[in-house]
């Protein structure tokens, strides 16, 4: 019985993009299919370790490529884990990755605007995988059987909206995919993928490092005769693997080219683009290991989703053991991709045991240090690369300030911040400290939702006027880390972080305190007692009449709002209202209050001052209509 099933909407859109693909390098479809086959072989071996009763022969795991020039097909077969019917529907018929919808809508925009470059770039970020076969095929067929189960499944599709599924009684275990090739077309970069020499070249270029043997038309192949093939060319039939199978991290550094690293990166990351930076290091002595790690050139699609995966794979003596090895990398470095190959672990080590393993903990420590050093180093060596990294992954890195106390200073060192010093450029904390004028003891910052909001914050005025630089922190994670990290630097030279919107600061130049405000302040403190903890004079304002100031260590208002919106009950935190004694409104209020303390209009003005301070920092009024009513009345009184 054959069922016809519709692709999920997102999958359909992606397939359309593939069929009409403007992605120039069509050869990569083979890399993707071999990468999947290799993953399937890894998974089977792992499963057979875990499940001794699986009952599959794992002694001859390999990938087989068969070309058929007459039928114009290329078949990629693996005897790996295979898929059940449900697997096929869920893994091939749908795309379930976080961030898909967003990337797709960007892709549609790019296509609609006719920008080939943007489209290709986005496809590259997306990493199309299996669907890339539709760049070169009119039709794709797949037969697969999940290891340890009986019935197989046949799948086929022309990529146009639907696919067909049927049961196959005697399918071999593993997966076999046949692509029915479109006509060769030099202009479209479609090569003859039914030509063994073309296939051999592509495997050499993209998949040489795959650790499983890749066989090309091994004996028994139905068609190995290629029209026009030269007599003395390499034989197209051989039972020798066509890939060298050498682990890159085990080869001398000087022998591995950037291109090979890039292809390996693509295999482990499922990214189609090149890595931003490659890192290699080894540990010797009691715990021997090798690491080959990459920084991505763009944020992985799921980076800021809850289910984001960590990208480092664990190998033991060249043998793949597990992907997304969370014991090896902290969550905040989840964008790091690559491989750690450890010598002295058991092949069937579990995730739970890994968390406790001393060797793994040491490797993890070293890995974190190395990655942070690399990022910091990148800024000096290649500012543009660093800028790319920071734009894409900086927010994730800063999460480490909340979770990794041991490396707080190294993370701060690797980070960059917007600041009032140069609105165009980010600054390091070291540079900030170097610019601190005499008398400035703290690193001042302001947090808020956007650049405009914080740059126009009333709190910032006097800092600007006094030439004190202020860091402009607008990522959500900033609100949290500034509350947890007390200072930058260690020992005597450590500089504390201080919010410009919290605590008492003294920025006054003249020692003289403005006089005569005591009555007004006392009266306002009582009148506004429901809303503020205190009313006091400010030295941080130059042009605004008033601002609201929190306690040091108190919850910033944005964070308070965020936590409330997540349903947390938080006691109301009253802040202090600071008045600018030089502002005419404040000065006149003082005089009016001294002359006529009981005037109702003065009480309204006091309340308006508070509401204005709240509005100025982007806050929300409790009762906007009351505010408008009072304002209208006060304005009318002036006319
Ligand atoms: P990705 O490899 O990035 O997950 P793909 O589109 O390449 O995305 O593949 C989708 C999924 O289909 C894979 O994650 C895997 O679960 C499954 N799959 C693809 N090819 C095979 C195969 N040869 N054997 C078993 N499963 C496969
Ligand atoms: Mg894949």
XYZ file of C-alpha atoms and ligand atoms in Angstrom:
667
model
C 0.000 0.000 0.000
C 1.329 3.404 -0.903
C 0.489 6.519 1.070
C 0.870 10.014 -0.279
C 1.799 12.472 2.428
C 2.271 16.221 2.316
C 5.508 17.778 3.426
C 5.173 20.137 6.369
C 4.778 23.723 5.159
C 8.308 24.810 6.126
C 9.768 21.736 4.467
C 7.795 22.485 1.312
C 9.175 26.011 1.153
C 12.710 24.809 1.624
C 12.327 22.202 -1.082
C 11.092 24.837 -3.484
C 14.218 26.834 -2.742
C 16.337 23.769 -3.450
C 14.631 22.816 -6.681
C 15.037 26.309 -8.033
C 18.283 26.684 -6.237
C 20.618 29.493 -6.938
C 23.133 27.962 -4.571
C 26.107 27.780 -6.835
C 28.001 24.810 -5.476
C 25.676 21.933 -6.315
C 28.371 19.322 -5.601
C 27.779 19.733 -1.893
C 24.649 17.569 -2.024
C 26.964 14.545 -1.976
C 28.824 15.863 1.036
C 25.474 16.179 2.827
C 24.311 12.665 1.982
C 27.665 11.156 2.968
C 27.642 13.192 6.163
C 24.223 11.749 7.023
C 25.410 8.229 6.196
C 28.451 8.712 8.394
C 26.252 9.983 11.254
C 24.010 6.930 10.808
C 27.009 4.591 11.097
C 28.210 6.433 14.222
C 24.767 6.092 15.739
C 24.548 2.404 14.991
C 27.869 1.686 16.601
C 26.887 3.655 19.694
C 23.564 1.910 19.912
C 25.148 -1.512 19.616
C 27.402 -0.627 22.548
C 24.464 0.400 24.626
C 22.109 -2.362 23.569
C 23.844 -5.703 23.498
C 20.655 -7.369 22.255
C 20.373 -5.229 19.148
C 21.581 -8.161 17.137
C 23.259 -6.382 14.233
C 26.613 -7.125 12.693
C 28.770 -4.024 13.050
C 31.964 -5.551 11.697
C 31.630 -4.079 8.220
C 30.115 -0.620 8.545
C 30.666 1.492 5.446
C 29.206 3.817 2.851
C 28.765 2.646 -0.695
C 28.362 4.862 -3.762
C 27.041 3.423 -7.006
C 26.851 5.212 -10.297
C 24.632 4.159 -13.160
C 25.320 6.149 -16.294
C 22.549 4.550 -18.315
C 19.846 5.178 -15.745
C 21.477 8.495 -14.746
C 21.378 7.718 -11.071
C 23.692 7.896 -8.109
C 22.941 5.722 -5.091
C 24.342 6.338 -1.615
C 23.981 3.370 0.727
C 24.934 2.929 4.351
C 24.406 -0.014 6.686
C 23.903 2.330 9.643
C 21.085 2.944 12.086
C 18.354 3.367 9.445
C 14.938 4.887 10.022
C 11.507 3.634 11.032
C 8.393 4.828 9.224
C 7.833 7.472 11.906
C 11.457 8.567 11.713
C 11.063 9.122 8.007
C 7.925 11.201 8.474
C 9.424 13.227 11.321
C 13.001 13.612 10.115
C 12.609 13.788 6.356
C 9.030 15.071 5.981
C 9.427 17.891 8.482
C 11.985 20.350 9.736
C 11.855 20.614 13.481
C 14.776 22.875 14.217
C 14.379 25.906 16.420
C 14.603 29.113 14.472
C 13.393 27.569 11.199
C 10.398 29.830 10.784
C 12.505 32.957 11.269
C 15.229 31.885 8.890
C 12.656 30.901 6.301
C 10.912 34.223 6.427
C 14.273 35.955 5.986
C 14.967 33.633 3.077
C 11.677 34.481 1.403
C 12.405 38.172 1.795
C 15.852 37.740 0.292
C 14.418 35.816 -2.644
C 11.627 38.295 -3.191
C 14.126 41.134 -3.252
C 16.072 39.180 -5.849
C 19.285 39.198 -3.857
C 21.085 36.041 -4.868
C 23.915 36.699 -2.512
C 21.678 37.082 0.529
C 19.707 33.986 -0.452
C 22.805 31.867 -0.872
C 24.184 33.189 2.395
C 21.014 32.295 4.267
C 20.842 28.853 2.689
C 24.418 28.427 3.812
C 23.516 29.331 7.372
C 20.532 27.068 7.348
C 22.490 24.001 6.297
C 19.910 22.242 4.156
C 21.153 18.648 4.536
C 19.105 15.906 2.906
C 17.000 18.310 0.829
C 20.067 19.526 -1.012
C 19.748 16.370 -3.152
C 16.912 18.166 -4.922
C 19.420 20.659 -6.302
C 20.653 17.927 -8.629
C 17.736 15.499 -8.823
C 14.284 15.385 -10.403
C 13.338 12.640 -8.044
C 14.819 11.007 -4.969
C 14.091 7.516 -3.687
C 15.051 6.090 -0.338
C 14.760 2.664 1.184
C 15.543 2.331 4.842
C 15.215 -0.078 7.721
C 15.876 0.768 11.314
C 18.459 -1.506 12.972
C 16.821 -4.097 15.205
C 13.400 -3.902 13.502
C 11.840 -5.963 10.733
C 9.929 -3.974 8.148
C 11.567 -1.428 5.893
C 10.138 1.729 4.306
C 10.347 3.046 0.778
C 10.141 6.818 0.344
C 10.096 8.778 -2.835
C 9.422 12.295 -3.953
C 9.927 14.773 -6.728
C 10.124 17.441 -4.038
C 6.890 19.070 -5.166
C 4.689 19.195 -2.096
C 4.197 15.505 -1.386
C 6.075 12.263 -0.912
C 5.077 8.635 -1.159
C 5.630 6.003 1.478
C 5.260 2.254 1.211
C 6.349 -0.778 3.164
C 9.165 -2.991 1.989
C 9.355 -6.485 3.422
C 12.974 -7.381 2.707
C 14.879 -4.095 2.921
C 18.499 -4.419 4.035
C 19.263 -2.705 7.321
C 20.442 0.862 6.899
C 19.573 3.454 4.297
C 19.909 3.604 0.557
C 19.213 6.829 -1.303
C 18.975 7.043 -5.079
C 19.038 10.402 -6.788
C 17.634 10.590 -10.323
C 19.889 13.175 -11.826
C 18.863 16.249 -13.751
C 20.674 16.720 -17.037
C 24.244 17.884 -16.754
C 24.443 21.629 -17.151
C 27.749 23.440 -16.970
C 26.107 26.822 -16.669
C 24.114 25.692 -13.686
C 27.141 23.997 -12.102
C 25.524 20.591 -12.508
C 28.201 18.015 -13.142
C 27.656 14.473 -14.257
C 27.200 12.810 -10.922
C 26.755 9.423 -12.612
C 30.403 9.641 -13.662
C 32.628 7.805 -11.136
C 35.523 10.194 -11.672
C 33.297 13.141 -10.781
C 32.093 11.334 -7.677
C 35.635 10.413 -6.677
C 36.748 14.024 -7.010
C 33.877 15.314 -4.867
C 34.492 12.738 -2.145
C 38.189 13.609 -2.059
C 37.389 17.258 -1.764
C 34.553 17.200 0.757
C 34.520 13.919 2.623
C 38.074 12.646 2.754
C 38.252 12.774 6.562
C 35.105 10.680 7.095
C 36.315 7.844 9.292
C 34.093 5.183 7.687
C 35.204 3.559 4.433
C 33.522 5.072 1.393
C 33.476 2.567 -1.460
C 32.822 3.510 -5.061
C 31.146 0.908 -7.260
C 32.584 -2.030 -5.333
C 32.675 -5.301 -7.277
C 29.313 -6.435 -8.367
C 28.451 -2.951 -9.520
C 25.924 -2.959 -12.317
C 27.423 -0.220 -14.381
C 30.976 0.956 -14.316
C 31.387 1.811 -17.950
C 31.452 5.490 -18.554
C 31.193 6.817 -22.017
C 34.200 8.805 -23.022
C 36.200 7.731 -19.969
C 39.842 7.540 -20.812
C 41.430 4.139 -21.069
C 44.283 4.802 -18.734
C 42.349 6.638 -16.039
C 42.076 5.188 -12.537
C 39.893 2.114 -12.308
C 36.325 2.962 -11.362
C 35.741 -0.273 -9.554
C 37.664 -1.095 -6.460
C 36.997 -2.385 -3.004
C 39.456 0.111 -1.564
C 37.925 3.107 0.155
C 38.235 6.292 -1.876
C 38.638 8.426 1.261
C 41.830 8.522 3.281
C 39.820 8.259 6.553
C 42.434 10.114 8.521
C 41.263 12.051 11.532
C 42.401 15.643 10.934
C 43.255 16.135 14.576
C 45.664 13.213 14.466
C 47.569 14.584 11.478
C 50.489 17.002 11.840
C 49.206 20.568 11.758
C 51.349 21.534 8.815
C 49.750 18.856 6.658
C 46.148 19.897 7.081
C 44.905 22.643 4.793
C 42.393 25.329 5.732
C 40.047 23.810 3.230
C 40.163 20.435 4.942
C 39.448 22.066 8.263
C 36.538 23.919 6.712
C 35.024 20.709 5.342
C 35.417 18.963 8.641
C 33.802 21.915 10.359
C 30.862 21.640 7.970
C 30.479 17.976 8.821
C 30.444 18.451 12.601
C 28.455 21.678 12.645
C 25.939 21.038 9.827
C 26.774 24.606 8.835
C 27.494 25.262 5.163
C 29.779 28.179 5.742
C 33.404 28.348 6.727
C 34.409 28.519 10.359
C 35.555 31.873 11.693
C 38.474 30.407 13.600
C 40.094 27.002 14.076
C 41.668 25.900 17.352
C 43.814 22.855 17.932
C 45.389 21.747 21.154
C 46.487 18.602 22.874
C 46.991 17.318 26.374
C 49.831 15.026 27.157
C 50.978 12.946 30.101
C 48.451 11.089 32.212
C 45.439 12.349 30.318
C 46.147 12.307 26.681
C 43.701 14.028 24.360
C 43.461 16.023 21.180
C 41.015 18.783 20.471
C 39.989 20.381 17.207
C 37.524 23.192 17.782
C 35.913 25.937 15.740
C 34.260 29.277 16.271
C 31.355 29.782 13.842
C 31.109 32.787 11.554
C 27.461 33.211 12.431
C 25.251 32.267 15.349
C 23.891 28.742 15.035
C 20.165 29.010 14.300
C 19.153 27.653 17.670
C 21.724 29.609 19.702
C 19.201 31.624 21.650
C 16.588 28.910 22.014
C 16.088 26.836 25.099
C 16.828 23.558 23.323
C 20.091 24.758 21.769
C 22.617 21.978 21.372
C 26.238 22.100 22.425
C 28.488 21.439 19.534
C 31.437 19.392 20.721
C 31.655 15.703 19.900
C 33.531 13.229 22.027
C 35.741 10.617 20.414
C 37.747 7.961 22.174
C 40.862 6.859 20.296
C 39.471 8.006 16.926
C 36.099 6.418 17.521
C 33.019 8.594 17.713
C 31.353 8.270 21.119
C 28.741 11.015 21.385
C 27.599 14.307 19.978
C 26.543 17.412 21.925
C 28.783 16.398 24.787
C 27.607 18.756 27.539
C 30.200 17.495 30.008
C 32.930 18.973 27.807
C 31.598 22.487 27.280
C 29.640 24.860 29.476
C 26.329 26.044 28.093
C 27.536 29.561 27.421
C 30.092 28.212 24.936
C 27.470 26.182 23.073
C 28.455 27.898 19.803
C 31.858 26.163 19.852
C 31.896 23.225 17.428
C 34.385 20.423 17.003
C 35.855 17.299 18.432
C 37.670 16.183 21.543
C 39.416 12.831 21.215
C 40.354 11.357 24.597
C 42.639 8.365 24.951
C 41.746 6.816 28.265
C 37.995 6.560 28.373
C 35.761 3.581 27.915
C 33.917 3.523 24.606
C 30.560 2.947 26.257
C 30.907 5.723 28.800
C 27.545 7.311 29.678
C 26.692 11.007 29.871
C 26.167 10.680 33.627
C 29.582 9.150 34.202
C 31.212 11.782 32.003
C 29.890 14.561 34.235
C 31.903 13.071 37.118
C 34.994 12.073 35.191
C 38.141 13.864 36.325
C 39.790 13.700 32.944
C 36.747 15.230 31.273
C 36.625 17.985 33.886
C 40.246 18.839 33.211
C 39.715 18.871 29.466
C 36.696 21.104 29.927
C 38.702 23.555 32.024
C 41.402 23.710 29.416
C 38.878 24.036 26.605
C 37.149 26.984 28.272
C 40.464 28.761 28.880
C 41.585 28.152 25.351
C 38.353 29.367 23.768
C 38.311 32.526 25.880
C 41.955 33.209 25.062
C 41.285 32.702 21.380
C 38.377 35.135 21.409
C 40.398 37.737 23.298
C 43.355 37.186 20.975
C 41.167 37.535 17.907
C 40.333 41.102 18.855
C 43.979 42.073 18.659
C 44.818 40.051 15.577
C 41.779 40.570 13.421
C 39.339 43.187 14.628
C 36.879 42.436 11.856
C 36.700 38.753 12.714
C 36.309 39.584 16.345
C 33.508 42.003 15.470
C 31.701 39.263 13.567
C 32.091 36.871 16.446
C 30.886 39.377 18.973
C 27.849 40.412 16.962
C 26.803 36.804 16.454
C 27.691 35.080 19.709
C 28.594 37.775 22.244
C 25.286 37.587 24.051
C 25.748 33.869 24.644
C 29.284 34.402 25.907
C 28.096 36.949 28.477
C 25.814 34.280 29.958
C 29.031 32.830 31.338
C 29.206 35.804 33.706
C 26.194 34.293 35.465
C 27.378 30.723 35.633
C 31.148 30.448 35.511
C 32.666 32.179 38.531
C 36.101 30.709 37.850
C 36.353 32.502 34.537
C 34.502 35.729 35.210
C 37.538 37.910 34.587
C 38.535 36.043 31.431
C 34.989 36.421 30.070
C 35.015 40.148 30.873
C 38.373 40.352 29.112
C 36.944 38.661 26.005
C 33.859 40.881 25.966
C 33.180 44.245 24.354
C 30.743 46.942 25.317
C 29.040 49.930 23.812
C 29.998 53.086 25.621
C 29.554 56.841 25.608
C 33.229 57.249 24.695
C 32.670 56.446 21.029
C 29.110 55.722 19.899
C 30.402 53.963 16.780
C 32.798 51.576 18.449
C 32.738 49.007 21.183
C 35.253 49.241 23.971
C 37.080 46.750 26.154
C 37.059 47.155 29.898
C 40.833 47.543 29.897
C 40.516 50.532 27.556
C 37.714 51.964 29.650
C 39.832 51.782 32.788
C 42.796 53.320 30.985
C 40.622 56.317 30.098
C 39.232 56.831 33.621
C 40.082 60.356 34.782
C 41.534 61.024 38.184
C 38.871 60.817 40.840
C 36.737 58.243 39.042
C 36.698 55.072 41.089
C 34.018 52.950 39.438
C 33.132 51.610 36.017
C 29.794 53.273 35.357
C 27.084 51.611 33.345
C 23.470 52.074 32.433
C 21.124 49.246 31.485
C 18.005 49.470 29.374
C 16.075 48.072 26.484
C 17.625 49.985 23.624
C 20.508 52.201 22.671
C 18.274 55.256 22.311
C 16.616 54.652 25.648
C 19.895 54.423 27.555
C 21.645 57.191 25.662
C 18.820 59.552 26.531
C 18.521 58.411 30.093
C 18.356 61.447 32.431
C 20.748 59.663 34.764
C 23.555 59.939 32.271
C 23.615 63.746 31.974
C 26.030 64.733 34.691
C 28.322 61.791 33.922
C 28.638 63.117 30.407
C 29.113 66.647 31.661
C 31.851 65.500 33.994
C 33.562 63.426 31.311
C 32.873 60.104 32.960
C 32.406 57.368 30.421
C 29.319 55.169 30.801
C 28.866 51.652 29.408
C 25.600 51.269 27.521
C 24.257 47.796 28.278
C 21.179 46.778 26.344
C 21.170 42.970 26.217
C 18.797 41.213 28.568
C 21.650 39.235 30.058
C 23.369 42.511 31.014
C 20.691 43.319 33.575
C 21.507 40.087 35.330
C 25.280 39.910 35.245
C 25.837 43.443 36.481
C 24.015 42.362 39.623
C 26.336 39.421 40.105
C 29.795 40.547 39.054
C 31.117 43.061 41.586
C 34.195 44.296 39.778
C 36.569 44.123 36.851
C 40.142 43.161 37.624
C 41.511 41.593 40.752
C 43.349 42.772 43.838
C 44.187 46.430 44.352
C 43.470 47.473 40.800
C 39.963 45.975 40.728
C 37.344 48.491 39.660
C 33.802 48.062 40.918
C 30.865 48.281 38.535
C 28.376 50.988 39.462
C 24.986 51.684 37.936
C 24.390 55.333 37.154
C 20.769 54.716 38.110
C 21.473 53.280 41.532
C 22.799 54.546 44.820
C 23.985 57.933 45.946
C 26.633 59.405 43.696
C 28.405 62.666 44.223
C 29.319 64.328 40.976
C 29.129 67.883 42.299
C 32.078 70.097 41.590
C 31.512 72.701 44.233
C 31.671 71.684 47.837
C 28.704 73.934 48.594
C 25.429 72.137 48.924
C 22.411 74.021 47.591
C 20.545 75.376 50.572
C 16.950 75.905 51.490
C 15.571 72.697 50.000
C 15.103 70.802 53.269
C 11.433 71.693 53.720
C 10.527 70.857 50.157
C 12.343 67.511 50.303
C 10.731 66.500 53.587
C 7.284 67.504 52.368
C 7.666 65.705 49.036
C 8.964 62.572 50.731
C 5.699 62.430 52.705
C 3.461 63.407 49.788
C 4.940 60.825 47.419
C 5.450 58.152 50.085
C 3.341 55.640 48.142
C 5.696 55.789 45.185
C 9.174 56.652 46.397
C 11.422 55.804 49.308
C 12.846 59.279 49.599
C 13.151 62.585 47.776
C 16.642 64.069 47.730
C 18.820 66.432 45.743
C 20.814 65.107 42.862
C 24.240 65.801 41.469
C 23.739 63.531 38.476
C 21.374 65.794 36.549
C 22.166 68.779 34.386
C 19.177 69.366 32.119
C 16.407 67.118 33.457
C 14.441 68.211 36.515
C 14.305 64.798 38.211
C 15.167 61.124 38.006
C 14.470 57.922 39.894
C 17.362 56.121 41.544
C 17.423 52.564 42.879
C 19.260 51.054 45.806
C 22.705 49.647 45.096
C 22.159 45.970 44.414
C 18.427 46.492 43.952
C 16.533 44.983 41.065
C 16.659 47.290 38.022
C 13.149 48.326 36.929
C 13.453 46.581 33.543
C 14.340 43.326 35.255
C 11.546 43.778 37.750
C 9.117 44.201 34.881
C 10.542 41.184 33.062
C 10.181 38.978 36.120
C 6.623 40.163 36.717
C 5.695 39.414 33.128
C 7.032 35.900 33.666
C 4.542 35.565 36.507
C 6.897 36.036 39.443
C 5.593 37.900 42.443
C 8.018 40.581 43.439
C 7.480 43.083 46.220
C 7.218 46.636 44.919
C 10.614 48.279 45.162
C 10.467 51.938 45.910
C 13.246 54.064 44.540
C 14.487 57.491 45.510
C 13.391 60.548 43.540
C 16.317 62.862 42.933
C 15.735 66.515 42.069
C 17.958 68.804 40.095
C 18.260 71.925 42.286
C 19.440 74.016 39.314
C 16.388 73.267 37.216
C 13.893 76.166 37.122
C 10.966 73.833 37.738
C 12.547 72.531 40.936
C 13.743 75.953 42.030
C 10.288 77.470 41.473
C 8.620 74.558 43.220
C 10.786 75.241 46.240
C 9.812 78.900 46.235
C 6.102 78.111 45.725
C 6.116 75.567 48.515
C 7.849 77.985 50.871
C 5.236 80.653 50.090
C 2.120 78.471 50.191
C 2.762 74.975 51.601
C -0.900 73.871 51.410
C -1.592 74.712 47.759
C -3.125 71.708 45.960
C -1.405 72.751 42.730
C 1.999 72.242 44.322
C 1.114 68.686 45.302
C 0.082 68.016 41.690
C 3.347 69.440 40.395
C 5.283 67.239 42.797
C 3.421 64.186 41.523
C 3.986 65.290 37.917
C 7.715 65.557 38.583
C 7.759 61.952 39.717
C 5.776 60.741 36.708
C 8.010 62.674 34.313
C 11.077 60.995 35.801
C 9.423 57.634 35.254
C 8.535 58.459 31.647
C 12.023 59.749 30.918
C 13.593 56.395 31.725
C 11.068 54.563 29.544
C 8.918 53.357 32.437
C 5.171 52.969 32.511
C 2.823 55.179 34.511
C 0.499 53.529 36.971
C -2.363 55.844 36.005
C -1.745 57.650 32.723
C -5.162 59.353 32.818
C -4.468 60.892 36.240
C -1.152 62.164 34.894
C -2.790 63.732 31.861
C -5.511 65.311 34.016
C -2.989 66.960 36.333
C -0.779 68.043 33.473
C -3.682 69.660 31.632
C -4.686 71.540 34.739
C -1.208 72.793 35.469
C -0.734 73.911 31.857
C -4.075 75.711 31.873
C -3.006 77.571 35.007
C 0.013 78.986 33.169
C -2.007 80.481 30.296
P 20.861 17.107 9.732
O 21.847 16.102 9.250
O 21.450 18.479 9.871
O 20.108 16.661 10.950
P 19.516 16.414 7.326
O 18.456 17.089 6.514
O 20.793 16.127 6.636
O 19.746 17.313 8.597
O 18.935 15.065 7.871
C 17.763 15.061 8.639
C 17.706 13.841 9.536
O 17.337 12.673 8.791
C 19.028 13.472 10.185
O 19.226 14.210 11.378
C 18.823 11.983 10.468
O 18.131 11.800 11.681
C 17.934 11.543 9.345
N 18.743 10.902 8.292
C 19.169 11.468 7.153
N 19.905 10.591 6.432
C 19.971 9.461 7.164
C 20.605 8.179 6.968
N 21.341 7.925 5.900
N 20.421 7.256 7.940
C 19.680 7.516 9.030
N 19.086 8.692 9.270
C 19.219 9.658 8.351
Mg 22.799 16.133 7.486
